Coordinates of N, CA and C in Angstrom, one line a residue:
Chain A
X1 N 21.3 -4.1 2.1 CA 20.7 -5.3 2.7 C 19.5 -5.8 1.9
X2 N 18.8 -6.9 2.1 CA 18.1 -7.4 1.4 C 16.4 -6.9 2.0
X3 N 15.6 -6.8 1.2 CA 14.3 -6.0 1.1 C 13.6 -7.0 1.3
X4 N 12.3 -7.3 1.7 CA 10.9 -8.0 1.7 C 11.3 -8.7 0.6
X5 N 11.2 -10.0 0.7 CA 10.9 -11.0 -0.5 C 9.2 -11.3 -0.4
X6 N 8.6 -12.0 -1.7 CA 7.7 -12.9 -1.0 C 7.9 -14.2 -2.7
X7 N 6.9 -15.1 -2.1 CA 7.0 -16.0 -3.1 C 6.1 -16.8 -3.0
X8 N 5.1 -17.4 -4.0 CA 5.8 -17.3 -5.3 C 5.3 -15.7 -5.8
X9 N 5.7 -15.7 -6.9 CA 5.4 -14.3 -7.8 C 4.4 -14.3 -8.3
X10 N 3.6 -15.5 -8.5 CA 2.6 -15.8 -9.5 C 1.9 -17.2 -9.4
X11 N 0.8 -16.9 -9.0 CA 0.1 -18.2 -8.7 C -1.4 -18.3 -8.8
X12 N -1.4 -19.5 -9.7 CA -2.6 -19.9 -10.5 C -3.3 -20.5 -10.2
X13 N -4.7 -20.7 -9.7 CA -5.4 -21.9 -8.6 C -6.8 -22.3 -9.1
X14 N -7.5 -22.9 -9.1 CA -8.7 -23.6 -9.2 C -9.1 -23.2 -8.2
X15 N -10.7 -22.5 -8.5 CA -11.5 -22.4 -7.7 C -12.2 -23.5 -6.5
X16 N -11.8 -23.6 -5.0 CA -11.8 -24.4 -4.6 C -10.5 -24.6 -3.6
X17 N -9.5 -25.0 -4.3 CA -8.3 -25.2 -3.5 C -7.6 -23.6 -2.4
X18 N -6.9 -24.6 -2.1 CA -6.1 -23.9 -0.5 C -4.8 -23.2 -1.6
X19 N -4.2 -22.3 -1.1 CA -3.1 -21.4 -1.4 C -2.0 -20.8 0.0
X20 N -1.1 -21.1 0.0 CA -0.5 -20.5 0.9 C 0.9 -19.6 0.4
X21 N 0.5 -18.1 0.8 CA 1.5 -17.1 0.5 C 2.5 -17.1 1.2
X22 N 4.0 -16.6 0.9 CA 5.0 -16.6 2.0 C 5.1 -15.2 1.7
X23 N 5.7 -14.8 3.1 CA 6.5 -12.9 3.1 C 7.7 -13.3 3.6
X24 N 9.1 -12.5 3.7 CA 10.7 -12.6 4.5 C 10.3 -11.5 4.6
X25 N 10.2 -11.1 6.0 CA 10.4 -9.4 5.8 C 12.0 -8.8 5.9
X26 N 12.3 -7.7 6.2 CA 13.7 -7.4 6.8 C 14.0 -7.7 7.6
X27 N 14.8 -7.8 8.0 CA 16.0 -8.4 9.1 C 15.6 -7.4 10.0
X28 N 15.3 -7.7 11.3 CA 14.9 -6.8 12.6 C 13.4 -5.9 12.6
X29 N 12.8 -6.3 11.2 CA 11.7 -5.6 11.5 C 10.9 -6.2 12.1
X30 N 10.3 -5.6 13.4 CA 8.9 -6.1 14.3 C 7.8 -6.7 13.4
X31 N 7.2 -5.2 12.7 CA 5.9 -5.1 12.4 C 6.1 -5.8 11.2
X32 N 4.9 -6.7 11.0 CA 4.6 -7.2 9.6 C 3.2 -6.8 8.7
X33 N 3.0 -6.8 7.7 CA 1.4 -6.4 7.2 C 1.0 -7.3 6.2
X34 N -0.3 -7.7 5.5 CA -0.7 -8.0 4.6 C -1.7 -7.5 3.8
X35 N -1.5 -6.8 3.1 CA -2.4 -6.4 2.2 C -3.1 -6.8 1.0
X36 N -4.0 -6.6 0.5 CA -4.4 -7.0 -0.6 C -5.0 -5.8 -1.8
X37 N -4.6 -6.0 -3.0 CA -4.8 -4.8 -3.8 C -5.4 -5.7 -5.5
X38 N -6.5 -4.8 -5.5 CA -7.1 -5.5 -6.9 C -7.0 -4.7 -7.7
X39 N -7.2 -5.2 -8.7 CA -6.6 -4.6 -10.2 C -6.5 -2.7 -10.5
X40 N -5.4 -2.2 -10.0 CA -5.7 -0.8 -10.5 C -6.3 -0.3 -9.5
X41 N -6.4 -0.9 -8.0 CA -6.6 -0.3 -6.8 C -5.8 -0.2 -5.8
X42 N -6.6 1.0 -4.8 CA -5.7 0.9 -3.7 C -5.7 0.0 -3.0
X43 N -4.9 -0.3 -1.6 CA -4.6 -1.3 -0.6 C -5.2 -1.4 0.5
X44 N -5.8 -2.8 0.2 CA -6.7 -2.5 1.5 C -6.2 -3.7 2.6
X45 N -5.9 -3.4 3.4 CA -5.5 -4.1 4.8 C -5.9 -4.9 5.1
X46 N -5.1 -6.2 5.3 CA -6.2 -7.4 5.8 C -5.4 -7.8 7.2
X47 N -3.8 -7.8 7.6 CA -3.6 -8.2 9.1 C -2.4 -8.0 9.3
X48 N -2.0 -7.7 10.4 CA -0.7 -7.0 10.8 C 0.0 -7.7 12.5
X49 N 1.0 -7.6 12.6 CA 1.8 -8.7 13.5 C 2.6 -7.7 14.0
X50 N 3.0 -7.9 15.3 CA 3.9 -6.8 15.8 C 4.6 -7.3 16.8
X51 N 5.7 -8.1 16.9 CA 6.8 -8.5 17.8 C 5.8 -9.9 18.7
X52 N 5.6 -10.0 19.8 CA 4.7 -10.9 20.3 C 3.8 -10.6 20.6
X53 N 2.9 -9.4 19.8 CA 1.4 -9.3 20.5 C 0.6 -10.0 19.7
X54 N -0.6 -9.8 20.3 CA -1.8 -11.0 19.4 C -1.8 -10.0 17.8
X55 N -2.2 -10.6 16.9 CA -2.0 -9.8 15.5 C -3.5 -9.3 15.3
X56 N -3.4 -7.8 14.6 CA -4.9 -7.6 14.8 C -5.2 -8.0 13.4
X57 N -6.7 -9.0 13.2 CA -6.8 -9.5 12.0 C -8.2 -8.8 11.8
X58 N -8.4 -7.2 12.0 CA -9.5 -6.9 11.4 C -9.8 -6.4 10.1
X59 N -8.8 -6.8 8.9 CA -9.4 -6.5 8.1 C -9.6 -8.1 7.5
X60 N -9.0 -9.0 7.6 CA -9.5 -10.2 7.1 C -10.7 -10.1 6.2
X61 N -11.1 -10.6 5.3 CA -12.6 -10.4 5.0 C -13.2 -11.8 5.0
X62 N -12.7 -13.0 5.3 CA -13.5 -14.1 5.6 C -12.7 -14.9 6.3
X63 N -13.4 -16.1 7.2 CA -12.7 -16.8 7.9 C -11.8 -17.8 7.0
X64 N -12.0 -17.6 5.7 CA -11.4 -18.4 4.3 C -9.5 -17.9 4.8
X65 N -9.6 -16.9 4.9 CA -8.7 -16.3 5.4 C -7.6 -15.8 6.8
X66 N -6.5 -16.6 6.7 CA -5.6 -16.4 7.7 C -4.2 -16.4 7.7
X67 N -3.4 -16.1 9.1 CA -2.1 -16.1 8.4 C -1.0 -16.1 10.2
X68 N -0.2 -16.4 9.5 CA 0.6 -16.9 10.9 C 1.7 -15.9 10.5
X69 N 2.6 -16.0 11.7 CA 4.1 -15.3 11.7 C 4.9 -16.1 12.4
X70 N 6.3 -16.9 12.8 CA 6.7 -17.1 13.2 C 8.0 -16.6 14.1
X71 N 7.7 -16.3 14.9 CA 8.1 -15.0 15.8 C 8.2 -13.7 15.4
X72 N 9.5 -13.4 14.8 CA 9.7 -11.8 13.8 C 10.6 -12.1 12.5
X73 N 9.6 -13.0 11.7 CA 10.5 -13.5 10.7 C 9.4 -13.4 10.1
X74 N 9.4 -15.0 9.3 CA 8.7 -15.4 7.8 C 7.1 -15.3 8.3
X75 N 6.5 -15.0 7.5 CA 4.9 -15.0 7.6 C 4.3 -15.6 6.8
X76 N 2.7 -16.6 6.3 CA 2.3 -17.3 5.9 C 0.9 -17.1 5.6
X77 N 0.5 -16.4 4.8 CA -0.8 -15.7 4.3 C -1.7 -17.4 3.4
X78 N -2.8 -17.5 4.3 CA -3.0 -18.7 3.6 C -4.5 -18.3 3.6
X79 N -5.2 -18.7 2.2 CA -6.3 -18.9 1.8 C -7.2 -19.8 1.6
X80 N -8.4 -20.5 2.1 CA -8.7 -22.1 2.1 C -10.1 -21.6 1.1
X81 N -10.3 -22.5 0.3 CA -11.4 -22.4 -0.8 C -11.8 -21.1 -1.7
X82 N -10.7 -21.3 -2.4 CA -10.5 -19.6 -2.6 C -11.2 -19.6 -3.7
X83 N -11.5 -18.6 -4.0 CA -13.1 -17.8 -4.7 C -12.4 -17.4 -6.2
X84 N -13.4 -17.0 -7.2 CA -12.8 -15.7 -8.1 C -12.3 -14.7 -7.6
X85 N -13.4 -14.3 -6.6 CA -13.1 -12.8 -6.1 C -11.2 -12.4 -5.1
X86 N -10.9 -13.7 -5.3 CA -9.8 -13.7 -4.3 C -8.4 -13.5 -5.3
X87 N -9.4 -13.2 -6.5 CA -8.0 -13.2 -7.3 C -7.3 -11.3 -7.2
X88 N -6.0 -11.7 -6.4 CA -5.6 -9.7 -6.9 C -4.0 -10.1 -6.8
X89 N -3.5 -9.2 -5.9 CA -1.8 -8.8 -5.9 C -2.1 -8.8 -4.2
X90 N -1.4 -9.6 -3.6 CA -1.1 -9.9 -2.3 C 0.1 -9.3 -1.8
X91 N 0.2 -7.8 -1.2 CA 1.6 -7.2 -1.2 C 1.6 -7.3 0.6
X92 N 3.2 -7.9 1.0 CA 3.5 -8.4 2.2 C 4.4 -6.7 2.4
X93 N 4.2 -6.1 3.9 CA 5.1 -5.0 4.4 C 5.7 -5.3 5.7
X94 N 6.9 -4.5 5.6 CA 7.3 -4.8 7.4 C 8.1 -3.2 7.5
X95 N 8.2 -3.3 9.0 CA 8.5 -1.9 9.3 C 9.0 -1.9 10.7
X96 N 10.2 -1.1 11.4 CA 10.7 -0.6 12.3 C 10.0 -0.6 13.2
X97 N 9.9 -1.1 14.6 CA 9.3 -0.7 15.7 C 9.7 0.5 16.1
X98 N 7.5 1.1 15.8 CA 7.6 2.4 16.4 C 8.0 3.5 15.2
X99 N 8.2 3.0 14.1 CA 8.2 4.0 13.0 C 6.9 3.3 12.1
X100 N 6.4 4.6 10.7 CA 5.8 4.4 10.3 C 5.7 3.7 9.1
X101 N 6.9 4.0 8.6 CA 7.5 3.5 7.1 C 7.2 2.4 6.9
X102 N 6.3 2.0 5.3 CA 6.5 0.5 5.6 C 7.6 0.1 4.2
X103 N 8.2 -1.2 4.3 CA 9.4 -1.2 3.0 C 8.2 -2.8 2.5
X104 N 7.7 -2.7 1.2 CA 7.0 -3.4 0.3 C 7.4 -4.4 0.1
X105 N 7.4 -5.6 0.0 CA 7.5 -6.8 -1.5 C 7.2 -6.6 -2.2
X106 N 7.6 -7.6 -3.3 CA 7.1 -7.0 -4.9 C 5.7 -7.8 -5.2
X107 N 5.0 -8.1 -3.8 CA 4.1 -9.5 -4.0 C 3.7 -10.0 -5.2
X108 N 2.5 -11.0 -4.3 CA 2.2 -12.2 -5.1 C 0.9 -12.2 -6.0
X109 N 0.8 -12.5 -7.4 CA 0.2 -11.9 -8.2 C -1.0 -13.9 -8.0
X110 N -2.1 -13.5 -7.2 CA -2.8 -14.7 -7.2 C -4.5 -14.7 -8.1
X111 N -4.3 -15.4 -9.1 CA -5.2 -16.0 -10.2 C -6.1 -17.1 -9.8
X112 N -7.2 -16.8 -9.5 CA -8.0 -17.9 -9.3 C -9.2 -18.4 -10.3
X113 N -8.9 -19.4 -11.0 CA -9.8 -19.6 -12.1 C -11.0 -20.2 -12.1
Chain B
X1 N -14.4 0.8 5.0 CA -14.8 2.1 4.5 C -13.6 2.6 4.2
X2 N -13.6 3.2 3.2 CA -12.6 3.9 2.7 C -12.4 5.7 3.1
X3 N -11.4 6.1 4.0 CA -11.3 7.1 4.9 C -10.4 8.1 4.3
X4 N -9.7 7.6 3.2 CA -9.2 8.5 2.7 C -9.1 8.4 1.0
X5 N -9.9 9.5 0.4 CA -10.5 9.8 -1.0 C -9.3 10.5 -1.9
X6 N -8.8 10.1 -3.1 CA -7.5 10.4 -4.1 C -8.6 10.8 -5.1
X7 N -8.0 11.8 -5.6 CA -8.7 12.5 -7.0 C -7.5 13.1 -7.6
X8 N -7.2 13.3 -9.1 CA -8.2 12.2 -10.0 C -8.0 10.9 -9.5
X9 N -8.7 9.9 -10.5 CA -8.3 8.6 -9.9 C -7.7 8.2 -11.1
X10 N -7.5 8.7 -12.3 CA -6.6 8.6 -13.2 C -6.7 10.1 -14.1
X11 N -5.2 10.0 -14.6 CA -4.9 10.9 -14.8 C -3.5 10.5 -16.0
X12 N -3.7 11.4 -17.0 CA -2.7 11.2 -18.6 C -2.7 12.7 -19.0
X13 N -0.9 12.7 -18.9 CA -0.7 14.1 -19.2 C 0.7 13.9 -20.4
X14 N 0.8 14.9 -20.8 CA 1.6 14.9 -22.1 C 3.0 15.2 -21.0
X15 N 4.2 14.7 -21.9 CA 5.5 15.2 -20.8 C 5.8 17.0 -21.0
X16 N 6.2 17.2 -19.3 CA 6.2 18.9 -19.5 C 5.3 19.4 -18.7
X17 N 4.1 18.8 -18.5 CA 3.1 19.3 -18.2 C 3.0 19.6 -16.0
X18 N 2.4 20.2 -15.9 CA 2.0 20.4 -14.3 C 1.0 19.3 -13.8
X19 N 0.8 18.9 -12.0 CA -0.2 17.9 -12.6 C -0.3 18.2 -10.7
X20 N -1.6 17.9 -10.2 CA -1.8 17.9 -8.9 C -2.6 16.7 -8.2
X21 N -2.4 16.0 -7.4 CA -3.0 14.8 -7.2 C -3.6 15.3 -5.4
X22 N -4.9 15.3 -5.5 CA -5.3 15.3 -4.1 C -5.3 14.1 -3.1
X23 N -5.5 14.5 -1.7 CA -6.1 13.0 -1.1 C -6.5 13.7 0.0
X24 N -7.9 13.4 0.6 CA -9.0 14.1 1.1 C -9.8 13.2 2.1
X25 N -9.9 13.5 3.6 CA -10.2 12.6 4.7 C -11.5 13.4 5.1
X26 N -12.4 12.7 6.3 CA -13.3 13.9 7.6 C -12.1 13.6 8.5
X27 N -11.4 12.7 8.9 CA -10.3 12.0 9.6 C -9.0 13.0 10.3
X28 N -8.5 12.8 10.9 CA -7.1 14.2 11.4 C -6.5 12.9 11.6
X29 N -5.3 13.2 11.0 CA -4.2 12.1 10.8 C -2.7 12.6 11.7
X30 N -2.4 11.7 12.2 CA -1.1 12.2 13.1 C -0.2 12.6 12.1
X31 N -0.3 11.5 11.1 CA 1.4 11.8 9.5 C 0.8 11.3 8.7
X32 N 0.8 11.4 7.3 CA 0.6 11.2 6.1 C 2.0 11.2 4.9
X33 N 1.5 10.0 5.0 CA 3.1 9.6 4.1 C 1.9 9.5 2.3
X34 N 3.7 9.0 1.3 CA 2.7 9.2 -0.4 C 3.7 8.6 -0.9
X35 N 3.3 7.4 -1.2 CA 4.2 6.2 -1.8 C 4.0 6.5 -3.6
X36 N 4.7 5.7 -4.2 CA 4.6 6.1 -5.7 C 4.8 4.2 -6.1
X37 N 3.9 3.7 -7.1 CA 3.8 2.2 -7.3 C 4.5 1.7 -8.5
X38 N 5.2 1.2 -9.3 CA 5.3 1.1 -10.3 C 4.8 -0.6 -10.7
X39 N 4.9 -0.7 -12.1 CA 4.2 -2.2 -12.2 C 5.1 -3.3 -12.0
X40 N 4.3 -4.8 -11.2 CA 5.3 -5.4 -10.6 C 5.6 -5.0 -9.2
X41 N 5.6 -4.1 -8.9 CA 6.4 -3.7 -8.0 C 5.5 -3.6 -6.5
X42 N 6.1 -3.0 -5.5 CA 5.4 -2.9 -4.3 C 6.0 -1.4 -4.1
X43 N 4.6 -0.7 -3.3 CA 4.9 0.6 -3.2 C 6.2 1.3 -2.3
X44 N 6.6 2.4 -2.7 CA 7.8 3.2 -2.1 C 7.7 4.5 -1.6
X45 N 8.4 4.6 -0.5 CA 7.8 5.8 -0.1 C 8.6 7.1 -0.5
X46 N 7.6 8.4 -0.9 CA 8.0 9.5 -1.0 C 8.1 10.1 -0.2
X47 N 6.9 10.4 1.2 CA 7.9 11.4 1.7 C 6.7 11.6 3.2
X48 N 7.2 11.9 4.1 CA 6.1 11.8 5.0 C 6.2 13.3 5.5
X49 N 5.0 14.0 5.9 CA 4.5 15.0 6.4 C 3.9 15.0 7.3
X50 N 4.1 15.4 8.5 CA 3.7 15.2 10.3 C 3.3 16.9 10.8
X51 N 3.3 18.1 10.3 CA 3.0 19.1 10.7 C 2.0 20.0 10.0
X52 N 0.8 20.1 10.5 CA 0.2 21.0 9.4 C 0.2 22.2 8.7
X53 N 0.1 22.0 7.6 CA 0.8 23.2 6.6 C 2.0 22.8 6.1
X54 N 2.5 22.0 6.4 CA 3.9 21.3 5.9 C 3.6 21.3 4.9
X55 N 5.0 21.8 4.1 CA 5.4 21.4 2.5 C 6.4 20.7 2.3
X56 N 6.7 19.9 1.8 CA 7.9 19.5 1.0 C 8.3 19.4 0.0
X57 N 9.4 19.2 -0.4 CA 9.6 19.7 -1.8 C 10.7 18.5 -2.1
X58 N 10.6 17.3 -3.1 CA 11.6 16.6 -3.4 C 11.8 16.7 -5.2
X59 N 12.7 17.4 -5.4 CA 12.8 17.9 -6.2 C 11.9 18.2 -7.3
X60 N 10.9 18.0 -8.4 CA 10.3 18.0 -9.2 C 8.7 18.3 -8.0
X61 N 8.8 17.4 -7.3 CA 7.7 17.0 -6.8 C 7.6 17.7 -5.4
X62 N 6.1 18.2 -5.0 CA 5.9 19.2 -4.0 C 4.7 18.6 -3.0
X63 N 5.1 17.9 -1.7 CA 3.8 17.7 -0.7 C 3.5 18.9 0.0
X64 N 2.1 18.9 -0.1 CA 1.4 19.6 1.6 C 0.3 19.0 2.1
X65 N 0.6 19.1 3.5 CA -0.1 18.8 4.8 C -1.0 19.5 5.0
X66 N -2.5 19.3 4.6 CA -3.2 20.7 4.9 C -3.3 21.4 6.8
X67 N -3.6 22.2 6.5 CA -3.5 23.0 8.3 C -4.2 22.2 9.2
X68 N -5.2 21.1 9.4 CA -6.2 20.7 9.9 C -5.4 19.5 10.1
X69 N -4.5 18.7 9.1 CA -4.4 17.6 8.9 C -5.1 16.5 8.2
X70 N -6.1 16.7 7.5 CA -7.0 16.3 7.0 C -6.4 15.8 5.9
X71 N -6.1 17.0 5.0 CA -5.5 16.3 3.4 C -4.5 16.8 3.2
X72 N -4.2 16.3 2.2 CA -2.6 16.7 1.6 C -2.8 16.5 -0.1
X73 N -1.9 17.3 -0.6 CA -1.9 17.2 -2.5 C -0.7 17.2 -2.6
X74 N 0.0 16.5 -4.0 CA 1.1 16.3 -4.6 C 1.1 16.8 -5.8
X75 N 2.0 18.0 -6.3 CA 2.2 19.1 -7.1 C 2.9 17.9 -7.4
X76 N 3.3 17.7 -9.4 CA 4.4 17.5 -9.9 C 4.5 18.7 -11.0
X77 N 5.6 19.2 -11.1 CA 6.1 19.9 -11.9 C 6.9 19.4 -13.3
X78 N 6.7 20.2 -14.5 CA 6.8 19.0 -15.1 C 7.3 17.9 -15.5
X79 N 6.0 17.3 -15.2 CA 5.7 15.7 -15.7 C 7.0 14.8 -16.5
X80 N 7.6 13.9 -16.2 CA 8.6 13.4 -17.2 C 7.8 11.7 -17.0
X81 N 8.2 10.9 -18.4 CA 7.8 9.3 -18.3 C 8.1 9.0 -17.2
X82 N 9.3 8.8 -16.6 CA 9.7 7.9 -15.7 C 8.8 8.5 -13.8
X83 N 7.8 9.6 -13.9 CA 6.8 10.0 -13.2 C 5.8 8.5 -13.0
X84 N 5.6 7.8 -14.4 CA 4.3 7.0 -14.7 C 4.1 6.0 -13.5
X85 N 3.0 6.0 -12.9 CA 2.8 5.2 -11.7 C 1.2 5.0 -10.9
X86 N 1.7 4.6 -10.2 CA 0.5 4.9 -9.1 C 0.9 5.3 -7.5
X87 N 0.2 6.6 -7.5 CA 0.2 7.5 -6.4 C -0.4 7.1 -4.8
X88 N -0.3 6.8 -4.4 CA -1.3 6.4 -3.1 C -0.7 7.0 -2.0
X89 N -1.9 7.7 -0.6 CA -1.5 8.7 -0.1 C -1.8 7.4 1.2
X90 N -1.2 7.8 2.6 CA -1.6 6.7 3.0 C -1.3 7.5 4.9
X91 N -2.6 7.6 5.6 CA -2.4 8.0 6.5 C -2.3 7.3 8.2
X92 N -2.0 8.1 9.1 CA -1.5 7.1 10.0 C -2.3 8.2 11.2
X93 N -2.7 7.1 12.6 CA -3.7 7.9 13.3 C -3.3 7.0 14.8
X94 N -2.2 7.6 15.2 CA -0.7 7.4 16.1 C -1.0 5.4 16.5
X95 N -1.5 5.2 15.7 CA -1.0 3.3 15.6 C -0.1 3.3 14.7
X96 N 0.6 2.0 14.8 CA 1.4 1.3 13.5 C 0.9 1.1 12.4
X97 N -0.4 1.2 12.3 CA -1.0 0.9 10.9 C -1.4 2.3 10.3
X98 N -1.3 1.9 8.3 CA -1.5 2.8 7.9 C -2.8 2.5 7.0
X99 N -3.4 3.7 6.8 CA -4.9 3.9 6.2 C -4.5 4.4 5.0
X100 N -4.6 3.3 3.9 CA -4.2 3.8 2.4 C -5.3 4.5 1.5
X101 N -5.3 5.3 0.6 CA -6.2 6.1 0.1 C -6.2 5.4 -1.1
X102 N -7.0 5.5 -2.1 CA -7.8 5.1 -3.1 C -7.0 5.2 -4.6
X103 N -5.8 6.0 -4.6 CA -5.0 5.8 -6.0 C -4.8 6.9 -6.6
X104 N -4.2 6.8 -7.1 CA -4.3 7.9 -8.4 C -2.8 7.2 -9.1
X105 N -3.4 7.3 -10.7 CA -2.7 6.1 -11.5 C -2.8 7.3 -12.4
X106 N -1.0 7.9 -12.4 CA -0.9 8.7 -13.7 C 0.1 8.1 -14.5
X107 N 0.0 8.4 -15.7 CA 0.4 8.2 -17.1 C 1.2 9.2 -18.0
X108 N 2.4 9.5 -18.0 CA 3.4 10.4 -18.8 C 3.9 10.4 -20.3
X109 N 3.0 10.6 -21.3 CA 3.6 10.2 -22.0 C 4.4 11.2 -23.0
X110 N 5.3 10.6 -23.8 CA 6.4 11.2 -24.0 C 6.1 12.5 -25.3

């Protein structure tokens, strides 16, 4: 079956402008995640969705930052005035309710100039 | 804050070679899983350990669970290119979310 997509692959922005990420997770998976990972680093957590509960968005690191889910589907990682610092690899996860596993995207490689 | 510590944090071995990658908490972890990265790509999981003292063994490559739960290390035996990656240990503390560790980015060359 088909794995996490996300899209685009690659995206290039002017400091300033809005960006909005997409994730597909798997088919039937509850949980959703967003991570963010900078160059040659580990993953650091920014918000997670879990069937219809409120999503916990405590790693967010600014209100620049948000993101929706549309029930237990597509999700929408969106960035408003985005910085240098916002530039990394945006990797979207989803996973089994009640298991731990997460299955990756090949995320989104975002450049802000 | 970063809860769970990977050493080395880079690492380049000739192929053949033995190689051990730690990852070190104060934290007691319910499971600890250890994904492996490649470039491009989004991480995949190797292998999850839920018992302390647990070993695993997937072929070349050896997890343990230390007795406390605290940490865990990844033996690889030797080393081949298609090893080359990034290692991340990533632990879980009985939520859905997991607490990823800091890296370790080895290098196989031939």
């Amino acid at each position: 079956g088909a794995g996490v997509s996300q899209s685009p692959s690659n995206k290039v922005t002017e400091k300033g402008k809005d960006v909005e990420l997409r994730c597909d997770p798997i088919s039937g998976h509850t949980a959703l995640y967003w991570y963010r990972q900078r160059l040659g680093q580990g993953l650091e957590f920014l918000i997670y969705f879990q069937g219809n509960s409120a999503p916990d968005k405590s790693g967010l690191p600014s209100d620049r930052f948000s993101a929706e889910r549309t029930g237990e589907s597509v999700s929408t990682l969106t960035i408003q005035r985005t910085q240098q610092e916002d530039s990394a690899v945006y990797l979207c996860a989803s996973s089994l309710y009640g298991t731990v596993t997460q299955y990756f995207g090949p995320g989104t490689r975002l450049t802000v100039l | 804050t970063q809860l769970l510590e990977q050493s080395p944090q880079f690492l380049s071995i000739q192929e053949g070679e033995n190689l051990t990658v730690y990852c070190n908490s104060s934290s007691v972890f319910s499971s600890l899983q250890w994904y492996r990265q490649e470039p491009g790509e989004g991480p995949v999981l190797l292998v999850t350990v839920v018992t302390g003292g647990e070993v695993k063994k997937l072929k070349r490559l050896t997890f343990q669970f230390g007795d406390a739960r605290k940490d865990s290390s990844l033996h690889i035996t030797a080393a081949q290119p298609g090893d080359t990656g990034l290692y991340l240990c990533a632990g879980e503390k009985n939520t859905d979310k997991l607490i990823f560790g800091t890296g370790t980015r080895l290098q196989v060359f031939p």
